[in-house]
Amino acid sequence: MPRFFRAWRGVIALAVLLIGAGLALRWLAPQAETVTRWIDVYMPSGYMGGFFYVCSVAVLICLAVPRQLLSFAGGYAFGPLCGAVFATLGVTLGCVLAFGMARYCGRSFVERRYGDKAAAFNRYAVQRPFILAILIRLFPSGNNLVFSLLAGVSRIPAWPFFLGSCLGYIPQNLLFAMIGSGMRVDKGWRIGLSALLFAASCALGWWLYKRYAAAYPMGARNEH
């Protein structure tokens, strides 16, 4: 049985992620009417609407609001492409804000309070920070705010982390923006295409994870 799971663990992991996406969509459905009503009533039009949305997303991300819901709102308000672009800008800005607050307000405290554990985490975090950020952001199960805060209190380089996070956000942001835009027109094919995009992003995340794990096995990490 263990050998079976080792042979099929990639497929099993992808299936679990797809089930998780289905549950996320079921959670999103009851929220959709509230979100769309709020956008129809309060969202400014034109460029001011985009600016207002990006700034709002940055703040809400720092308050731990799920980025999937925010991307859904962006897709409904601006369409799939513009919604995904605005959502990615807003979420990345929120990542920068959370990271900056943690780095300048909490890193010294963490290193004093958890010296050995912090040093061990830092040895792991600074290994290919760009790939690590992409990998974490690709998967829907992680907590966006918590990872930004953990990165902030570590010694991970800031700019590779920001760039990797921005790129890792794109697939899910586009996915949920397409679903949000489908609330207006062509709901069926956009949701179907979103499911394919989600599967592709999960496959990419799994491939990156295998490469990262092969380059930095646990024993090698502990030796550095």
Coordinates of N, CA and C in Angstrom, one line a residue:
M1 N 0.8 -1.2 0.0 CA 0.0 0.0 0.0 C 0.8 1.3 0.0
P2 N 1.9 1.4 0.9 CA 2.7 2.6 0.8 C 3.4 2.8 -0.6
R3 N 3.8 1.6 -1.2 CA 4.4 1.7 -2.6 C 3.4 2.3 -3.6
F4 N 2.1 1.9 -3.4 CA 1.1 2.4 -4.3 C 0.9 3.9 -4.1
F5 N 0.9 4.4 -2.9 CA 0.8 5.8 -2.7 C 2.0 6.6 -3.2
R6 N 3.2 6.0 -3.1 CA 4.3 6.7 -3.6 C 4.3 6.8 -5.1
A7 N 3.7 5.8 -5.7 CA 3.7 5.8 -7.2 C 2.6 6.8 -7.7
W8 N 1.5 6.9 -6.9 CA 0.4 7.7 -7.4 C 0.2 9.0 -6.6
R9 N 1.2 9.4 -5.8 CA 1.0 10.6 -4.9 C 0.7 11.9 -5.7
G10 N 1.4 12.0 -6.9 CA 1.1 13.2 -7.7 C -0.3 13.3 -8.1
V11 N -0.9 12.2 -8.6 CA -2.3 12.2 -9.0 C -3.2 12.4 -7.8
I12 N -2.9 11.7 -6.7 CA -3.7 11.9 -5.5 C -3.7 13.3 -5.0
A13 N -2.5 13.9 -5.0 CA -2.4 15.3 -4.6 C -3.2 16.2 -5.5
L14 N -3.2 16.0 -6.8 CA -3.9 16.8 -7.7 C -5.4 16.6 -7.5
A15 N -5.9 15.4 -7.3 CA -7.3 15.1 -7.0 C -7.8 15.8 -5.8
V16 N -6.9 15.8 -4.7 CA -7.3 16.5 -3.5 C -7.5 18.0 -3.7
L17 N -6.5 18.6 -4.5 CA -6.6 20.0 -4.8 C -7.9 20.3 -5.6
L18 N -8.2 19.5 -6.6 CA -9.4 19.7 -7.4 C -10.7 19.6 -6.5
I19 N -10.7 18.7 -5.6 CA -11.8 18.6 -4.7 C -11.9 19.9 -3.8
G20 N -10.7 20.3 -3.4 CA -10.7 21.6 -2.6 C -11.2 22.8 -3.4
A21 N -10.9 22.8 -4.7 CA -11.4 23.9 -5.6 C -12.9 23.8 -5.6
G22 N -13.4 22.6 -5.8 CA -14.9 22.5 -5.8 C -15.5 23.0 -4.5
L23 N -14.9 22.6 -3.4 CA -15.5 23.1 -2.1 C -15.4 24.6 -2.0
A24 N -14.3 25.2 -2.5 CA -14.1 26.6 -2.5 C -15.2 27.3 -3.4
L25 N -15.5 26.7 -4.5 CA -16.5 27.3 -5.4 C -17.9 27.2 -4.7
R26 N -18.2 26.1 -4.0 CA -19.4 26.0 -3.3 C -19.5 27.0 -2.2
W27 N -18.4 27.3 -1.5 CA -18.4 28.4 -0.5 C -18.6 29.7 -1.2
L28 N -18.0 29.9 -2.4 CA -18.1 31.2 -3.0 C -19.5 31.5 -3.5
A29 N -20.2 30.5 -3.9 CA -21.5 30.7 -4.5 C -22.5 31.6 -3.6
P30 N -22.6 31.3 -2.3 CA -23.5 32.1 -1.5 C -23.1 33.5 -1.3
Q31 N -21.7 33.7 -1.5 CA -21.2 35.1 -1.3 C -21.4 35.9 -2.6
A32 N -21.6 35.2 -3.7 CA -21.6 35.9 -5.0 C -22.6 37.1 -5.1
E33 N -23.8 36.8 -4.6 CA -24.9 37.8 -4.7 C -24.6 39.0 -3.9
T34 N -24.0 38.8 -2.7 CA -23.7 40.0 -1.9 C -22.6 40.8 -2.5
V35 N -21.6 40.1 -3.0 CA -20.4 40.8 -3.7 C -20.9 41.6 -4.9
T36 N -21.7 40.9 -5.8 CA -22.1 41.6 -7.0 C -23.0 42.8 -6.7
R37 N -23.9 42.6 -5.7 CA -24.8 43.7 -5.3 C -24.0 44.9 -4.8
W38 N -23.0 44.7 -4.0 CA -22.1 45.7 -3.5 C -21.4 46.5 -4.6
I39 N -20.9 45.7 -5.6 CA -20.2 46.3 -6.7 C -21.1 47.2 -7.5
D40 N -22.3 46.7 -7.8 CA -23.3 47.4 -8.6 C -23.7 48.7 -8.0
V41 N -23.7 48.8 -6.6 CA -24.2 50.0 -5.9 C -23.0 50.9 -5.6
Y42 N -21.9 50.4 -5.2 CA -20.8 51.3 -4.6 C -19.6 51.5 -5.5
M43 N -19.3 50.6 -6.4 CA -18.1 50.7 -7.2 C -18.1 51.9 -8.1
P44 N -17.1 52.8 -8.0 CA -17.0 53.9 -9.0 C -16.7 53.4 -10.4
S45 N -17.0 54.2 -11.4 CA -16.8 53.8 -12.8 C -15.5 54.3 -13.3
G46 N -15.1 53.8 -14.4 CA -13.9 54.2 -15.1 C -12.6 54.0 -14.3
Y47 N -11.6 54.8 -14.5 CA -10.3 54.7 -13.9 C -10.4 54.7 -12.4
M48 N -11.2 55.5 -11.8 CA -11.4 55.6 -10.4 C -11.9 54.3 -9.8
G49 N -12.7 53.6 -10.5 CA -13.1 52.3 -10.1 C -12.0 51.3 -10.0
G50 N -11.1 51.3 -11.0 CA -9.9 50.4 -10.9 C -9.0 50.8 -9.8
F51 N -8.7 52.1 -9.6 CA -7.9 52.5 -8.5 C -8.5 52.2 -7.1
F52 N -9.8 52.4 -7.0 CA -10.5 52.1 -5.8 C -10.4 50.6 -5.5
Y53 N -10.6 49.8 -6.5 CA -10.5 48.3 -6.3 C -9.2 47.9 -5.9
V54 N -8.1 48.3 -6.6 CA -6.7 47.9 -6.3 C -6.4 48.2 -4.8
C55 N -6.7 49.5 -4.4 CA -6.4 49.9 -3.1 C -7.2 49.1 -2.0
S56 N -8.5 48.8 -2.4 CA -9.3 48.1 -1.4 C -8.8 46.6 -1.3
V57 N -8.4 46.0 -2.4 CA -7.9 44.7 -2.3 C -6.6 44.6 -1.5
A58 N -5.7 45.6 -1.6 CA -4.5 45.6 -0.8 C -4.8 45.7 0.7
V59 N -5.8 46.5 1.1 CA -6.1 46.6 2.5 C -6.8 45.3 2.9
L60 N -7.8 44.8 2.2 CA -8.5 43.6 2.6 C -7.6 42.4 2.7
I61 N -6.6 42.3 1.8 CA -5.7 41.1 1.9 C -4.9 41.2 3.2
C62 N -4.6 42.4 3.7 CA -3.9 42.5 5.0 C -4.9 42.2 6.2
L63 N -6.2 42.1 5.9 CA -7.1 41.7 6.9 C -7.6 40.3 6.7
A64 N -6.8 39.5 5.9 CA -7.0 38.1 5.7 C -8.3 37.7 4.9
V65 N -8.8 38.6 4.1 CA -9.9 38.3 3.2 C -9.3 37.4 2.1
P66 N -10.0 36.3 1.8 CA -9.5 35.4 0.7 C -9.3 36.1 -0.6
R67 N -8.2 35.9 -1.2 CA -7.9 36.6 -2.5 C -8.8 36.0 -3.6
Q68 N -9.3 34.8 -3.5 CA -10.2 34.2 -4.5 C -11.5 35.0 -4.6
L69 N -12.0 35.4 -3.4 CA -13.2 36.2 -3.4 C -13.0 37.6 -4.0
L70 N -11.8 38.2 -3.7 CA -11.5 39.5 -4.3 C -11.3 39.4 -5.8
S71 N -10.7 38.3 -6.3 CA -10.5 38.2 -7.7 C -11.9 38.0 -8.4
F72 N -12.8 37.2 -7.8 CA -14.1 37.0 -8.3 C -14.8 38.4 -8.4
A73 N -14.6 39.3 -7.4 CA -15.2 40.6 -7.5 C -14.6 41.4 -8.7
G74 N -13.3 41.3 -8.8 CA -12.6 42.0 -9.9 C -13.1 41.5 -11.3
G75 N -13.3 40.2 -11.4 CA -13.8 39.7 -12.7 C -15.2 40.2 -13.0
Y76 N -16.0 40.3 -12.0 CA -17.4 40.7 -12.2 C -17.4 42.2 -12.5
A77 N -16.5 43.0 -11.9 CA -16.6 44.5 -12.1 C -15.9 44.9 -13.4
F78 N -14.8 44.2 -13.8 CA -13.9 44.7 -14.9 C -13.8 43.7 -16.0
G79 N -14.3 42.5 -15.9 CA -14.1 41.5 -16.9 C -12.9 40.6 -16.6
P80 N -12.7 39.4 -17.3 CA -11.7 38.5 -16.9 C -10.3 39.0 -16.9
L81 N -9.9 39.6 -18.0 CA -8.5 40.0 -18.1 C -8.1 41.2 -17.2
C82 N -8.9 42.3 -17.3 CA -8.7 43.5 -16.5 C -8.9 43.1 -15.0
G83 N -9.9 42.3 -14.7 CA -10.1 41.9 -13.4 C -9.0 41.2 -12.8
A84 N -8.4 40.2 -13.6 CA -7.2 39.5 -13.1 C -6.0 40.4 -12.9
V85 N -5.8 41.3 -13.8 CA -4.7 42.3 -13.7 C -4.8 43.1 -12.5
F86 N -6.0 43.7 -12.3 CA -6.2 44.5 -11.1 C -6.1 43.7 -9.8
A87 N -6.7 42.5 -9.8 CA -6.6 41.7 -8.6 C -5.1 41.3 -8.3
T88 N -4.3 41.0 -9.3 CA -2.9 40.7 -9.1 C -2.2 41.9 -8.5
L89 N -2.5 43.1 -9.1 CA -1.8 44.3 -8.6 C -2.2 44.5 -7.1
G90 N -3.5 44.4 -6.8 CA -3.9 44.6 -5.4 C -3.4 43.6 -4.4
V91 N -3.4 42.4 -4.8 CA -3.0 41.3 -3.9 C -1.4 41.4 -3.7
T92 N -0.7 41.7 -4.8 CA 0.7 41.9 -4.6 C 1.0 43.1 -3.7
L93 N 0.3 44.2 -3.9 CA 0.5 45.4 -3.0 C 0.2 45.0 -1.6
G94 N -0.9 44.2 -1.4 CA -1.1 43.8 0.0 C -0.1 42.9 0.6
C95 N 0.5 42.0 -0.3 CA 1.6 41.2 0.1 C 2.8 42.1 0.5
V96 N 3.1 43.1 -0.2 CA 4.2 44.0 0.1 C 4.0 44.7 1.4
L97 N 2.7 45.1 1.7 CA 2.4 45.8 2.9 C 2.6 44.9 4.1
A98 N 2.0 43.7 4.0 CA 2.1 42.7 5.1 C 3.5 42.3 5.4
F99 N 4.3 42.1 4.3 CA 5.7 41.7 4.4 C 6.5 42.8 5.1
G100 N 6.2 44.1 4.6 CA 7.0 45.2 5.2 C 6.7 45.4 6.7
M101 N 5.4 45.3 7.1 CA 5.0 45.5 8.5 C 5.7 44.4 9.3
A102 N 5.7 43.2 8.8 CA 6.3 42.1 9.6 C 7.8 42.3 9.7
R103 N 8.5 42.7 8.6 CA 9.9 42.8 8.6 C 10.4 43.9 9.5
Y104 N 9.7 45.1 9.5 CA 10.2 46.2 10.2 C 9.7 46.3 11.7
C105 N 8.7 45.5 11.9 CA 8.1 45.5 13.3 C 8.3 44.2 14.1
G106 N 8.5 43.1 13.4 CA 8.5 41.8 14.1 C 9.8 41.0 13.9
R107 N 10.6 41.2 13.0 CA 11.7 40.3 12.7 C 12.7 40.2 13.9
S108 N 13.1 41.4 14.5 CA 14.0 41.4 15.6 C 13.4 40.7 16.8
F109 N 12.1 40.8 17.0 CA 11.5 40.1 18.2 C 11.5 38.6 17.9
V110 N 11.2 38.2 16.7 CA 11.2 36.7 16.4 C 12.5 36.1 16.6
E111 N 13.6 36.8 16.1 CA 14.9 36.3 16.2 C 15.4 36.3 17.6
R112 N 15.0 37.2 18.5 CA 15.3 37.2 19.9 C 14.6 36.1 20.6
R113 N 13.3 35.9 20.3 CA 12.5 35.0 21.0 C 12.6 33.6 20.6
Y114 N 12.9 33.4 19.3 CA 12.9 32.0 18.7 C 14.3 31.9 17.9
G115 N 15.4 32.1 18.6 CA 16.7 32.2 17.9 C 17.0 31.0 17.1
D116 N 17.0 29.8 17.6 CA 17.4 28.6 16.9 C 16.4 28.2 15.8
K117 N 15.1 28.3 16.2 CA 14.1 28.0 15.3 C 14.0 29.0 14.1
A118 N 14.2 30.3 14.4 CA 14.3 31.3 13.4 C 15.4 31.1 12.4
A119 N 16.6 30.7 13.0 CA 17.8 30.4 12.2 C 17.5 29.3 11.2
A120 N 16.9 28.2 11.7 CA 16.6 27.0 10.9 C 15.6 27.4 9.8
F121 N 14.6 28.2 10.1 CA 13.6 28.6 9.1 C 14.3 29.5 8.1
N122 N 15.2 30.3 8.5 CA 15.9 31.2 7.6 C 16.8 30.4 6.6
R123 N 17.4 29.4 7.1 CA 18.2 28.6 6.2 C 17.4 27.9 5.1
Y124 N 16.2 27.6 5.4 CA 15.3 27.0 4.4 C 14.7 28.1 3.5
A125 N 14.3 29.2 4.1 CA 13.6 30.2 3.3 C 14.4 30.9 2.3
V126 N 15.7 31.1 2.5 CA 16.5 31.8 1.6 C 17.0 31.0 0.4
Q127 N 16.6 29.7 0.4 CA 17.0 28.8 -0.7 C 15.9 29.1 -1.9
R128 N 16.4 29.7 -2.9 CA 15.5 30.0 -4.1 C 14.2 30.6 -3.7
P129 N 14.3 31.8 -3.1 CA 13.0 32.5 -2.7 C 12.0 32.7 -3.8
F130 N 12.5 33.0 -5.0 CA 11.6 33.2 -6.1 C 10.7 32.0 -6.4
I131 N 11.4 30.8 -6.5 CA 10.6 29.6 -6.8 C 9.7 29.2 -5.6
L132 N 10.2 29.4 -4.4 CA 9.4 29.1 -3.2 C 8.2 29.9 -3.1
A133 N 8.3 31.2 -3.5 CA 7.1 32.1 -3.5 C 6.1 31.7 -4.5
I134 N 6.6 31.4 -5.7 CA 5.7 30.9 -6.8 C 4.9 29.6 -6.3
L135 N 5.7 28.7 -5.8 CA 5.2 27.4 -5.3 C 4.1 27.6 -4.3
I136 N 4.3 28.4 -3.3 CA 3.3 28.6 -2.2 C 2.1 29.3 -2.8
R137 N 2.2 30.3 -3.6 CA 1.1 31.1 -4.1 C 0.2 30.3 -5.1
L138 N 0.8 29.3 -5.8 CA 0.1 28.5 -6.8 C -1.0 27.6 -6.1
F139 N -0.8 27.2 -4.9 CA -1.7 26.3 -4.3 C -2.7 27.1 -3.5
P140 N -4.0 26.6 -3.6 CA -5.1 27.4 -3.0 C -5.2 27.1 -1.5
S141 N -4.5 26.1 -0.9 CA -4.7 25.7 0.5 C -4.0 26.6 1.5
G142 N -3.0 27.3 1.0 CA -2.2 28.1 2.0 C -2.9 29.4 2.3
N143 N -2.5 29.9 3.5 CA -3.0 31.2 4.0 C -2.1 32.3 3.4
N144 N -2.7 33.2 2.6 CA -1.9 34.2 1.9 C -1.2 35.2 2.9
L145 N -2.0 35.7 3.9 CA -1.5 36.6 4.8 C -0.4 36.0 5.7
V146 N -0.7 34.8 6.2 CA 0.3 34.1 7.1 C 1.6 33.9 6.4
F147 N 1.6 33.5 5.2 CA 2.9 33.3 4.5 C 3.6 34.6 4.3
S148 N 2.9 35.7 4.0 CA 3.6 37.0 3.8 C 4.2 37.5 5.1
L149 N 3.5 37.2 6.2 CA 4.0 37.6 7.5 C 5.3 36.8 7.9
L150 N 5.2 35.4 7.6 CA 6.3 34.6 7.9 C 7.5 35.0 7.1
A151 N 7.3 35.3 5.8 CA 8.4 35.7 5.0 C 9.0 37.0 5.5
G152 N 8.1 37.9 6.0 CA 8.6 39.2 6.5 C 9.5 39.1 7.7
V153 N 9.2 38.2 8.6 CA 10.0 38.0 9.8 C 11.2 37.1 9.6
S154 N 11.3 36.5 8.4 CA 12.5 35.7 8.0 C 13.5 36.6 7.4
R155 N 14.6 36.0 6.9 CA 15.6 36.8 6.1 C 15.5 36.5 4.6
I156 N 14.4 36.1 4.2 CA 14.2 35.9 2.7 C 14.3 37.2 2.0
P157 N 15.0 37.3 0.9 CA 15.2 38.5 0.1 C 13.8 39.0 -0.4
A158 N 13.6 40.3 -0.3 CA 12.3 40.9 -0.5 C 11.9 40.8 -2.0
W159 N 12.7 41.3 -2.9 CA 12.3 41.5 -4.3 C 12.1 40.1 -5.0
P160 N 12.9 39.1 -4.8 CA 12.5 37.8 -5.4 C 11.2 37.3 -4.8
F161 N 11.0 37.5 -3.5 CA 9.7 37.1 -2.9 C 8.5 37.8 -3.5
F162 N 8.6 39.1 -3.7 CA 7.5 39.9 -4.3 C 7.3 39.4 -5.7
L163 N 8.3 39.3 -6.5 CA 8.1 38.9 -7.9 C 7.6 37.5 -8.1
G164 N 8.1 36.6 -7.3 CA 7.6 35.2 -7.3 C 6.1 35.2 -6.8
S165 N 5.8 35.9 -5.8 CA 4.4 36.0 -5.4 C 3.5 36.5 -6.4
C166 N 3.9 37.6 -7.1 CA 3.1 38.2 -8.2 C 2.8 37.2 -9.3
L167 N 3.8 36.5 -9.7 CA 3.6 35.5 -10.8 C 2.8 34.3 -10.3
G168 N 3.0 33.9 -9.1 CA 2.2 32.8 -8.5 C 0.8 33.1 -8.3
Y169 N 0.4 34.4 -8.1 CA -1.0 34.8 -8.0 C -1.8 34.7 -9.3
I170 N -1.1 34.8 -10.4 CA -1.8 35.0 -11.6 C -2.8 33.9 -12.0
P171 N -2.4 32.6 -11.9 CA -3.4 31.6 -12.4 C -4.7 31.6 -11.6
Q172 N -4.6 31.6 -10.3 CA -5.9 31.6 -9.5 C -6.6 32.9 -9.6
N173 N -5.9 34.1 -9.7 CA -6.6 35.3 -9.9 C -7.4 35.3 -11.3
L174 N -6.7 34.8 -12.3 CA -7.4 34.7 -13.6 C -8.6 33.7 -13.5
L175 N -8.4 32.6 -12.8 CA -9.4 31.6 -12.7 C -10.7 32.2 -12.1
F176 N -10.5 32.9 -10.9 CA -11.7 33.4 -10.2 C -12.2 34.7 -10.9
A177 N -11.4 35.4 -11.6 CA -11.9 36.6 -12.3 C -12.8 36.1 -13.5
M178 N -12.4 35.0 -14.1 CA -13.2 34.4 -15.2 C -14.6 34.0 -14.6
I179 N -14.5 33.3 -13.5 CA -15.8 32.9 -12.9 C -16.7 34.1 -12.5
G180 N -16.0 35.2 -12.0 CA -16.8 36.4 -11.7 C -17.4 37.0 -12.9
S181 N -16.6 37.1 -14.0 CA -17.1 37.7 -15.2 C -18.2 36.8 -15.8
G182 N -18.2 35.5 -15.5 CA -19.3 34.6 -16.0 C -20.6 34.8 -15.3
M183 N -20.6 35.6 -14.2 CA -21.9 36.0 -13.6 C -22.7 36.9 -14.5
R184 N -22.0 37.6 -15.5 CA -22.7 38.5 -16.4 C -23.1 37.7 -17.7
V185 N -22.1 37.1 -18.4 CA -22.3 36.5 -19.7 C -21.5 35.2 -19.8
D186 N -22.0 34.3 -20.6 CA -21.2 33.1 -20.9 C -20.7 32.3 -19.7
K187 N -21.5 32.1 -18.8 CA -21.1 31.5 -17.5 C -20.5 30.1 -17.7
G188 N -21.1 29.3 -18.5 CA -20.7 27.9 -18.7 C -19.3 27.7 -19.2
W189 N -19.0 28.3 -20.3 CA -17.7 28.0 -20.9 C -16.6 28.7 -20.1
R190 N -16.8 29.8 -19.4 CA -15.8 30.4 -18.6 C -15.5 29.6 -17.4
I191 N -16.5 29.0 -16.8 CA -16.2 28.2 -15.6 C -15.5 26.9 -16.0
G192 N -15.9 26.4 -17.2 CA -15.1 25.2 -17.7 C -13.7 25.5 -17.9
L193 N -13.4 26.6 -18.6 CA -12.1 27.0 -18.9 C -11.3 27.3 -17.6
S194 N -12.0 27.8 -16.6 CA -11.4 28.1 -15.3 C -10.9 26.8 -14.6
A195 N -11.7 25.8 -14.8 CA -11.4 24.5 -14.2 C -10.1 23.9 -14.8
L196 N -10.0 24.1 -16.2 CA -8.8 23.6 -16.9 C -7.6 24.4 -16.4
L197 N -7.8 25.7 -16.3 CA -6.7 26.6 -15.8 C -6.2 26.2 -14.4
F198 N -7.2 25.8 -13.5 CA -6.9 25.4 -12.2 C -6.0 24.1 -12.2
A199 N -6.5 23.2 -13.0 CA -5.7 21.9 -13.1 C -4.3 22.2 -13.6
A200 N -4.2 23.1 -14.6 CA -2.8 23.4 -15.1 C -2.0 24.0 -14.1
S201 N -2.5 24.9 -13.3 CA -1.7 25.6 -12.2 C -1.3 24.6 -11.2
C202 N -2.2 23.7 -10.8 CA -1.9 22.7 -9.8 C -0.7 21.8 -10.3
A203 N -0.8 21.4 -11.6 CA 0.2 20.5 -12.2 C 1.6 21.3 -12.2
L204 N 1.5 22.6 -12.5 CA 2.8 23.4 -12.5 C 3.3 23.4 -11.1
G205 N 2.4 23.7 -10.1 CA 2.9 23.7 -8.7 C 3.5 22.4 -8.3
W206 N 2.9 21.3 -8.6 CA 3.4 20.0 -8.3 C 4.8 19.8 -8.9
W207 N 5.0 20.2 -10.2 CA 6.2 20.0 -10.9 C 7.3 20.9 -10.2
L208 N 7.0 22.1 -9.8 CA 7.9 23.0 -9.2 C 8.3 22.4 -7.8
Y209 N 7.3 21.8 -7.1 CA 7.6 21.3 -5.8 C 8.6 20.1 -5.9
K210 N 8.4 19.2 -6.9 CA 9.3 18.1 -7.1 C 10.7 18.6 -7.4
R211 N 10.8 19.6 -8.2 CA 12.1 20.1 -8.5 C 12.8 20.8 -7.3
Y212 N 12.0 21.5 -6.5 CA 12.5 22.2 -5.3 C 12.9 21.1 -4.3
A213 N 12.1 20.1 -4.1 CA 12.4 19.0 -3.1 C 13.6 18.3 -3.5
A214 N 13.8 18.0 -4.8 CA 15.0 17.3 -5.3 C 16.2 18.1 -5.1
A215 N 16.1 19.5 -5.3 CA 17.3 20.3 -5.2 C 17.7 20.5 -3.7
Y216 N 16.7 20.5 -2.8 CA 16.9 20.8 -1.4 C 16.3 19.7 -0.6
P217 N 16.8 18.5 -0.6 CA 16.2 17.5 0.3 C 16.4 17.8 1.8
M218 N 15.5 17.2 2.6 CA 15.5 17.7 4.0 C 16.8 17.5 4.7
G219 N 17.5 16.4 4.4 CA 18.8 16.3 5.0 C 19.8 17.3 4.6
A220 N 19.8 17.7 3.3 CA 20.7 18.8 2.9 C 20.4 20.1 3.5
R221 N 19.1 20.4 3.7 CA 18.7 21.6 4.3 C 19.2 21.7 5.7
N222 N 19.1 20.6 6.4 CA 19.5 20.6 7.8 C 21.1 20.7 8.0
E223 N 21.8 20.4 6.9 CA 23.2 20.4 7.0 C 23.8 21.8 6.8
H224 N 23.0 22.7 6.1 CA 23.5 24.1 5.9 C 23.4 24.9 7.1

